[in-house]
């Protein structure tokens, strides 16, 4: 382990956020050309992380950071090994291309600056997720990716579909994030370490812990929701409501891989158990098949790609779950290959949409002459996606088959799943890359021609990268695949596969896949019709389920609100006072610990008796008052008598406050009474009076008993001695009460005055709501027609 | 309630009470008093003025919306704690300075700033409730 240049790495981690800050300003100045400048941020990050690659390729691990909240052992620290380095390079490399692509794609958009800002914020968050060493930092960045994803999906916020998709993604991934937090805390609790780099040696302890399953399920909840595993996959296709750069970057190349990243990261400590090796392949396999079948159904280029992204994520989870040496190598290769080809294909889909005006595959054709560069980029992506040589996708697919091939039924089942899944992805890949370009020219909504360099630069570069990475596979393996596989396995590993095919079961399975793919491609229209029929026959999906869940939650909360808030003030008061009485008397009755009755004091002074008499007179005045106003004022008598008692027994501050509170309480109560327009006198039926009286007596009696019980305990003087001794010395104040309020317990007071403030606001708005509409409408020029509806709902 | 006597006396009574409330606020650290009590006194002073002369004169007299006063008070109290950043001590630690004005030593502290914040919150919150209630009372 070495800790090199922690300062630089910290600055690099903050760089996207800084760029996000200046992006709107820069875009106002330079328009879409700001992309060239903003792309420098990810390029700088890419170069910085490239500097670690030699070190990491030799098995080095770079850590760094600083203490964040030392008292809770929380640090801001990062860990750069093969796994995080590869992710960081993908995020920053593809990020630079995406920023450029966004500049071309949203050229002239009013809110381009905001878009750049969100994209860069996301980049910073995603970088943080994969670089984080500390659990809490990981969680914070993880949720930040969910939030930025929410902002980006809902970027086109005037459309209802995008708003719904944004909320859906936030609910699913944000909810998963909470599960992840809980899972990380469980792991923290079991092992006592809060850093990934320290976790490695605790694998056996974790797996042997009785809480292993709890930790596993919680972590899987986070990972599966983020990486769109079946049956939580539905948010990802809906997220295609976002502009295409977002789909290409967040929802194919990077963010959705955060879940896979997490599983890979925790594989050495949570993996290698029966649960891990069952749950992951089963869910991954199911996701793979469901994703490809749903993709066949679609005609929208982006949706076709989105569903295959779901299935690719399933494949990655499945491979991670197997955990064998070759499975991990396959997962690594496929992850890198997928980021390159899927990001590229999404950009191609957006490019076609941008230039031709539609992305419905049935309405496109013959674009190869108009858009030759795009065609090349699309072909490069599709060949890699289909797993044909000489692209990186081929290496990945060979390695997958190599890893899965065995003759027991369990493995054969997964081989079959992989073949079907890969075959269908072959179909979709070529459907996206060939159908819009080949065949007779079709009239498109816009007259299609080649897009600007900003748009085709990205997909072409990614396609070329996939080709070069495969051709120089020894270099790729040395710097990317092997270090990453070692980090996932938790032990040194070497990946060796190359572009030259070897005879063996893997090659045969590849040929089977290709044959299956070609046949399916020719039958694509029939398959699509069949899937459409099947889906409408089922008629229900998790997407509908989400809506039902949300509306169910709303109905439940309405029901609960109706139950606990019937809207009758007397019910609230009665319930509140009954609860107080029960809380006071209940424990004494339960334990039978009644206080001893006080004896009449021998040395009662005359003035003390007078105060007691005033209290009793006040009581009688309240009960026998003819109208409410008199009763309220008479209640004030009680309060003043209590204030006198405080004064007599040496609590001037308390007494002072009591006087003021009593005065104000009487004034405010009287004002409220006049507003309520009640009858001046009391008209309760006798039964009601008896009930109210019983509640009142129970409450008052309860308080009396409680106070008696408390004062009969021996008095602990530790606190009063402390305050009396230190008030003058430490806080320079002789009035202990005030010193406690403003100094010793100042933060408490801050909370209390915040409560006073909020209560004031609440009461103010309550008073305002009850104001008749006519008087407000006349003198409020800001009132818009829509507001009346909202307000009437609140009143109800 | 709006008798001539009450209306004539109310402004003087209110000014005296406000003055007294500030006195109570400032002496609070060593003798009975402090921001909370002072605030209550000032709030009742404003309530009296409101009952006697109507709400509009009170609102004119205090110039700011009472809720804004309360919010400023809360902000002030919160910031009084932040001052300790500059002395590198934990949040809310009391800091004292003793400037000499005309030969008299005047102890000033972040605690005093905090207490003034408390005073403003109490005045603002309570008088905004009272004034809002009185306002309806009139029409």
PDB file of C-alpha atoms in Angstrom, chain B residues 16-122:
ATOM      1  CA  UNK B  16     -41.988  51.507  29.259  1.00  0.00           C
ATOM      2  CA  UNK B  17     -42.565  47.778  29.008  1.00  0.00           C
ATOM      3  CA  UNK B  18     -40.326  47.434  25.982  1.00  0.00           C
ATOM      4  CA  UNK B  19     -37.621  49.412  27.759  1.00  0.00           C
ATOM      5  CA  UNK B  20     -38.056  47.222  30.823  1.00  0.00           C
ATOM      6  CA  UNK B  21     -37.908  44.089  28.703  1.00  0.00           C
ATOM      7  CA  UNK B  22     -34.548  45.175  27.302  1.00  0.00           C
ATOM      8  CA  UNK B  23     -33.334  45.883  30.823  1.00  0.00           C
ATOM      9  CA  UNK B  24     -34.448  42.433  31.911  1.00  0.00           C
ATOM     10  CA  UNK B  25     -32.781  40.905  28.882  1.00  0.00           C
ATOM     11  CA  UNK B  26     -29.422  42.571  29.515  1.00  0.00           C
ATOM     12  CA  UNK B  27     -29.199  41.942  33.226  1.00  0.00           C
ATOM     13  CA  UNK B  28     -30.246  38.340  32.807  1.00  0.00           C
ATOM     14  CA  UNK B  29     -26.809  36.853  33.101  1.00  0.00           C
ATOM     15  CA  UNK B  30     -26.350  37.818  36.715  1.00  0.00           C
ATOM     16  CA  UNK B  31     -29.841  38.493  38.067  1.00  0.00           C
ATOM     17  CA  UNK B  32     -33.338  37.205  37.354  1.00  0.00           C
ATOM     18  CA  UNK B  33     -34.162  37.862  33.746  1.00  0.00           C
ATOM     19  CA  UNK B  34     -32.877  36.899  30.323  1.00  0.00           C
ATOM     20  CA  UNK B  35     -33.964  36.623  26.746  1.00  0.00           C
ATOM     21  CA  UNK B  36     -36.987  34.453  27.264  1.00  0.00           C
ATOM     22  CA  UNK B  37     -38.602  36.559  29.976  1.00  0.00           C
ATOM     23  CA  UNK B  38     -37.636  39.787  28.259  1.00  0.00           C
ATOM     24  CA  UNK B  39     -39.191  38.531  25.072  1.00  0.00           C
ATOM     25  CA  UNK B  40     -42.425  37.671  26.843  1.00  0.00           C
ATOM     26  CA  UNK B  41     -42.603  41.147  28.384  1.00  0.00           C
ATOM     27  CA  UNK B  42     -42.015  42.811  25.034  1.00  0.00           C
ATOM     28  CA  UNK B  43     -44.607  40.565  23.409  1.00  0.00           C
ATOM     29  CA  UNK B  44     -47.230  41.480  25.991  1.00  0.00           C
ATOM     30  CA  UNK B  45     -46.327  45.147  25.533  1.00  0.00           C
ATOM     31  CA  UNK B  46     -47.047  44.858  21.838  1.00  0.00           C
ATOM     32  CA  UNK B  47     -50.244  42.941  22.556  1.00  0.00           C
ATOM     33  CA  UNK B  48     -51.447  45.751  24.799  1.00  0.00           C
ATOM     34  CA  UNK B  49     -50.647  48.342  22.167  1.00  0.00           C
ATOM     35  CA  UNK B  50     -52.514  46.244  19.629  1.00  0.00           C
ATOM     36  CA  UNK B  51     -55.589  45.870  21.775  1.00  0.00           C
ATOM     37  CA  UNK B  52     -55.661  49.564  22.544  1.00  0.00           C
ATOM     38  CA  UNK B  53     -54.862  51.144  19.195  1.00  0.00           C
ATOM     39  CA  UNK B  54     -55.444  48.419  16.618  1.00  0.00           C
ATOM     40  CA  UNK B  55     -53.062  46.175  14.769  1.00  0.00           C
ATOM     41  CA  UNK B  56     -52.013  48.498  11.962  1.00  0.00           C
ATOM     42  CA  UNK B  57     -50.151  50.972  14.228  1.00  0.00           C
ATOM     43  CA  UNK B  58     -48.295  48.068  15.855  1.00  0.00           C
ATOM     44  CA  UNK B  59     -47.234  46.694  12.497  1.00  0.00           C
ATOM     45  CA  UNK B  60     -46.067  50.167  11.478  1.00  0.00           C
ATOM     46  CA  UNK B  61     -44.224  50.614  14.747  1.00  0.00           C
ATOM     47  CA  UNK B  62     -42.223  47.414  14.549  1.00  0.00           C
ATOM     48  CA  UNK B  63     -41.648  47.932  10.800  1.00  0.00           C
ATOM     49  CA  UNK B  64     -40.637  44.306  10.078  1.00  0.00           C
ATOM     50  CA  UNK B  65     -43.052  41.397   9.962  1.00  0.00           C
ATOM     51  CA  UNK B  66     -42.924  39.798  13.415  1.00  0.00           C
ATOM     52  CA  UNK B  67     -42.134  36.409  11.844  1.00  0.00           C
ATOM     53  CA  UNK B  68     -39.137  38.020  10.127  1.00  0.00           C
ATOM     54  CA  UNK B  69     -37.991  39.290  13.516  1.00  0.00           C
ATOM     55  CA  UNK B  70     -38.319  35.787  14.944  1.00  0.00           C
ATOM     56  CA  UNK B  71     -36.450  34.272  12.018  1.00  0.00           C
ATOM     57  CA  UNK B  72     -33.668  36.802  12.374  1.00  0.00           C
ATOM     58  CA  UNK B  73     -33.462  35.964  16.060  1.00  0.00           C
ATOM     59  CA  UNK B  74     -33.129  32.268  15.319  1.00  0.00           C
ATOM     60  CA  UNK B  75     -30.440  33.016  12.760  1.00  0.00           C
ATOM     61  CA  UNK B  76     -28.615  35.226  15.244  1.00  0.00           C
ATOM     62  CA  UNK B  77     -28.669  32.570  17.948  1.00  0.00           C
ATOM     63  CA  UNK B  78     -27.417  29.952  15.528  1.00  0.00           C
ATOM     64  CA  UNK B  79     -24.633  32.230  14.346  1.00  0.00           C
ATOM     65  CA  UNK B  80     -23.640  33.080  17.907  1.00  0.00           C
ATOM     66  CA  UNK B  81     -22.580  29.464  18.174  1.00  0.00           C
ATOM     67  CA  UNK B  82     -20.689  29.606  14.903  1.00  0.00           C
ATOM     68  CA  UNK B  83     -18.483  32.407  16.225  1.00  0.00           C
ATOM     69  CA  UNK B  84     -16.563  29.769  18.126  1.00  0.00           C
ATOM     70  CA  UNK B  85     -15.176  28.530  14.815  1.00  0.00           C
ATOM     71  CA  UNK B  86     -12.833  31.501  14.783  1.00  0.00           C
ATOM     72  CA  UNK B  87     -11.536  30.653  18.231  1.00  0.00           C
ATOM     73  CA  UNK B  88     -11.116  26.969  17.308  1.00  0.00           C
ATOM     74  CA  UNK B  89     -13.366  25.784  20.123  1.00  0.00           C
ATOM     75  CA  UNK B  90     -16.474  23.572  19.854  1.00  0.00           C
ATOM     76  CA  UNK B  91     -19.791  24.949  18.621  1.00  0.00           C
ATOM     77  CA  UNK B  92     -21.641  27.141  21.158  1.00  0.00           C
ATOM     78  CA  UNK B  93     -18.667  27.726  23.430  1.00  0.00           C
ATOM     79  CA  UNK B  94     -19.081  31.045  25.220  1.00  0.00           C
ATOM     80  CA  UNK B  95     -16.603  33.716  24.124  1.00  0.00           C
ATOM     81  CA  UNK B  96     -16.000  36.903  26.044  1.00  0.00           C
ATOM     82  CA  UNK B  97     -14.390  40.230  25.298  1.00  0.00           C
ATOM     83  CA  UNK B  98     -14.001  43.185  27.666  1.00  0.00           C
ATOM     84  CA  UNK B  99     -13.785  46.442  25.738  1.00  0.00           C
ATOM     85  CA  UNK B 100     -13.419  49.702  27.692  1.00  0.00           C
ATOM     86  CA  UNK B 101     -15.881  52.421  26.722  1.00  0.00           C
ATOM     87  CA  UNK B 102     -15.414  55.792  28.427  1.00  0.00           C
ATOM     88  CA  UNK B 103     -13.426  54.110  31.143  1.00  0.00           C
ATOM     89  CA  UNK B 104     -16.079  51.500  31.923  1.00  0.00           C
ATOM     90  CA  UNK B 105     -15.390  47.846  31.332  1.00  0.00           C
ATOM     91  CA  UNK B 106     -18.249  46.299  29.353  1.00  0.00           C
ATOM     92  CA  UNK B 107     -18.278  42.534  29.214  1.00  0.00           C
ATOM     93  CA  UNK B 108     -19.599  41.381  25.833  1.00  0.00           C
ATOM     94  CA  UNK B 109     -20.012  37.791  24.845  1.00  0.00           C
ATOM     95  CA  UNK B 110     -21.304  35.451  22.208  1.00  0.00           C
ATOM     96  CA  UNK B 111     -23.678  34.309  24.947  1.00  0.00           C
ATOM     97  CA  UNK B 112     -25.241  37.764  24.959  1.00  0.00           C
ATOM     98  CA  UNK B 113     -25.711  37.594  21.199  1.00  0.00           C
ATOM     99  CA  UNK B 114     -27.379  34.234  21.702  1.00  0.00           C
ATOM    100  CA  UNK B 115     -29.678  35.628  24.381  1.00  0.00           C
ATOM    101  CA  UNK B 116     -30.676  38.564  22.193  1.00  0.00           C
ATOM    102  CA  UNK B 117     -31.572  36.001  19.523  1.00  0.00           C
ATOM    103  CA  UNK B 118     -33.774  34.165  22.004  1.00  0.00           C
ATOM    104  CA  UNK B 119     -35.444  37.472  22.888  1.00  0.00           C
ATOM    105  CA  UNK B 120     -36.181  38.235  19.247  1.00  0.00           C
ATOM    106  CA  UNK B 121     -37.579  34.765  18.557  1.00  0.00           C
ATOM    107  CA  UNK B 122     -39.950  34.993  21.501  1.00  0.00           C
TER     108      UNK B 122
END
